[in-house]
Amino acid sequence: MGNETSTAVEPMTGLRESKKRETRQLISDQATRLFIAQGFEETTIAEIAVAARVAKKTVTNYFPRKEDMALDHQEEFVGSLAHTVATRGAGESALTAMRHAFETAVAAQNPVAGFAGPDFARMIDDSPTLSVCLRSLHDRREEALTDALAQATGSATADISPRTAAALLGAVHRVLFRRIQELTLAGRTNDDIAQAVADEAARAFDMLEPALGDYAVA
């Protein structure tokens, strides 16, 4: 009897979670469509609720901040560099791991690396709120990277070495992210951008090699 109840509950729980994910994605998609069409600052929560066919309170339950609807892969972005350090291969430095991860992201034209398309890039560039939010995400990503480097080297998080290394590595990623945005806004295709940024990224990472080539080797 107990097993039958458990079996019955599990599909219901899975169905509810699936429905929640669908609703969240629907709200995010409709919000982004409106932000692109009429501007982030100009779009209201009420308009998003109407477009998604949900109550206004439902929108705010899923997204307490309006900018979270536009930048809805925040945790993946914030944790990306730290994850690269944590999963680097034996004998691989943090710098080498990040170089390889960025090369892979560019080759795949990954949106988390900045390949989000002209409409999305323009939406962020035109919005002071989203621009500030993006800078905050870069800051949070650097903080997470500091923690990962401290753990990888057995250092205290407050130690200057992991903080400096994270600042240098984070700065290169900020520059390259912004470069992808600039080329996107200039009307370049993703294929052209990937080719240009791959060459520029190689030069940027080479500049860090003397300082970080042997740092945080697994």
C-alpha atoms as one frame of an Amber mdcrd trajectory, in Angstrom:
protein
   0.000   0.000   0.000   2.849   2.344   0.916   4.587   1.677  -2.388   1.406
   2.345  -4.353   0.992   5.735  -2.636   4.613   6.640  -3.309   4.280   5.641
  -6.960   1.155   7.772  -7.325   2.701  10.825  -5.658   5.935  10.864  -7.696
   4.292  11.411 -11.129   2.095  14.166  -9.647   5.137  15.908  -8.151   6.985
  15.604 -11.450   3.978  16.992 -13.324   3.740  20.012 -11.022   7.443  20.771
 -11.379   7.211  20.428 -15.140   4.252  22.806 -15.208   6.158  25.323 -13.080
   9.121  25.211 -15.464   6.819  25.696 -18.458   5.089  28.673 -16.820   8.410
  30.238 -15.864   9.744  29.836 -19.390   6.538  31.217 -20.905   6.726  34.342
 -18.734  10.413  34.831 -19.545   9.830  34.383 -23.296   6.906  36.806 -23.412
   8.744  39.341 -21.269  11.835  39.219 -23.483   9.666  39.629 -26.587   8.094
  42.762 -25.112  11.431  44.131 -23.871  12.885  43.810 -27.366   9.821  45.285
 -29.034   9.248  48.309 -26.806  12.192  48.595 -24.413  12.910  47.168 -20.975
  12.132  50.308 -18.978   8.923  50.944 -20.914   7.462  47.455 -20.383   5.261
  46.904 -17.329   4.649  43.782 -15.258   0.947  44.075 -16.131   1.738  43.925
 -19.856   3.889  40.846 -19.334   1.123  39.140 -17.366  -1.380  39.811 -20.142
   1.019  38.505 -22.809   1.725  35.332 -20.811  -1.960  34.934 -19.859  -1.210
  34.701 -16.161  -1.991  36.844 -13.134   0.320  39.754 -12.321   1.084  38.101
  -8.971   2.154  34.939 -10.806   4.755  36.945 -12.709   6.219  38.422  -9.517
   6.133  35.052  -7.757   8.363  33.572 -10.430  10.443  36.717 -10.986  10.734
  39.115  -8.002  12.782  41.515 -10.173  11.845  42.519 -13.707  15.432  42.198
 -14.924  15.442  38.511 -13.942  13.022  37.880 -16.797  15.478  39.289 -19.330
  18.593  37.696 -17.820  17.220  34.319 -16.852  20.434  32.256 -17.012  22.092
  34.165 -14.190  23.209  31.273 -12.011  24.774  29.470 -14.976  26.649  32.659
 -15.898  27.776  33.419 -12.331  29.038  29.896 -11.731  30.613  29.276 -15.133
  34.237  30.254 -14.380  34.244  28.626 -10.954  32.902  25.433 -12.535  35.716
  25.499 -15.100  38.293  25.663 -12.311  36.606  22.933 -10.279  36.468  20.535
 -13.250  39.906  21.223 -14.796  41.946  18.188 -15.757  44.994  16.799 -13.998
  48.063  18.929 -14.685  45.920  21.744 -16.079  46.193  25.280 -14.709  43.174
  27.479 -14.098  44.254  29.698 -17.006  44.587  26.787 -19.431  41.223  25.377
 -18.372  39.552  28.749 -18.900  41.204  29.252 -22.257  39.932  25.880 -23.459
  36.455  26.479 -22.019  36.217  29.857 -23.736  37.399  28.395 -27.053  34.670
  25.754 -26.763  32.026  28.378 -25.931  33.021  30.537 -28.903  33.029  27.574
 -31.274  29.526  26.669 -30.048  28.458  30.354 -30.155  27.141  29.926 -26.626
  24.728  32.677 -25.453  26.315  32.595 -21.983  29.566  33.756 -23.616  27.705
  36.638 -25.261  26.278  35.179 -28.483  22.696  36.258 -27.758  21.871  37.909
 -31.095  21.455  41.566 -32.130  17.990  42.114 -30.650  19.028  40.875 -27.227
  22.345  42.749 -27.288  20.559  45.967 -28.216  17.961  45.444 -25.482  20.733
  45.300 -22.870  22.733  48.137 -24.392  19.674  50.426 -24.471  18.669  49.725
 -20.860  20.532  51.347 -17.941  18.908  48.843 -15.573  20.016  45.774 -17.538
  23.500  47.216 -18.078  23.917  47.645 -14.316  22.532  44.152 -13.722  25.019
  42.669 -16.195  27.930  44.393 -14.451  26.683  42.966 -11.165  26.626  39.474
 -12.674  30.239  39.898 -13.801  31.122  40.938 -10.225  29.347  37.925  -8.768
  31.062  35.622 -11.252  34.450  37.015 -10.202  33.590  36.472  -6.529  32.619
  32.852  -7.222  35.865  32.408  -9.141  37.825  33.786  -6.174  36.270  31.144
  -3.926  37.046  28.386  -6.446  40.677  29.486  -6.826  41.114  29.742  -3.070
  39.833  26.196  -2.686  41.987  24.952  -5.568  45.156  26.402  -4.051  44.367
  25.821  -0.400  44.362  29.553   0.268  42.068  31.722   2.324  39.492  33.585
   0.252  40.820  36.838   1.709  44.330  36.032   0.462  45.478  38.472  -2.193
  46.557  35.742  -4.648  43.164  34.146  -5.508  41.539  37.578  -5.475  44.127
  38.981  -7.890  44.028  35.931 -10.156  40.220  36.076 -10.250  40.332  39.790
 -11.053  42.714  39.212 -13.974  40.814  36.234 -15.363  37.470  37.937 -14.792
  38.682  41.071 -16.581  39.619  39.112 -19.706  36.196  37.478 -19.756  34.476
  40.862 -19.298  36.457  42.339 -22.187  35.692  39.408 -24.464  31.996  39.385
 -23.525  31.779  43.095 -24.307  33.680  42.549 -27.555  31.113  39.983 -28.682
  28.346  42.472 -27.840  30.080  45.266 -29.773  30.526  43.135 -32.895  26.934
  41.910 -32.619  25.620  45.486 -32.426  27.821  46.375 -35.405  25.873  43.870
 -37.501  28.468  41.116 -37.766  27.209  37.539 -38.083  27.859  35.043 -35.313
  30.260  33.117 -37.572  32.286  36.280 -38.247  32.254  37.197 -34.561  33.381
  33.720 -33.504  36.323  33.855 -35.887  37.377  37.363 -34.823  36.969  36.748
 -31.102  38.817  33.424 -31.218  41.922  35.247 -32.472  41.506  38.120 -30.008
  40.904  35.744 -27.092  44.133  33.895 -27.852  46.067  37.168 -27.590  44.232
  38.161 -24.395  44.902  34.844 -22.658  48.545  34.902 -23.848  48.997  38.180
 -21.951  48.083  36.372 -18.712  50.417  33.431 -19.312  53.527  34.935 -17.628
  51.575  35.695 -14.451  49.158  32.755 -14.241  50.564  29.977 -16.413  51.551
  27.898 -13.388  48.836  29.054 -11.002  46.258  26.625  -9.573  47.553  23.574
 -11.459  45.414  20.530 -10.700
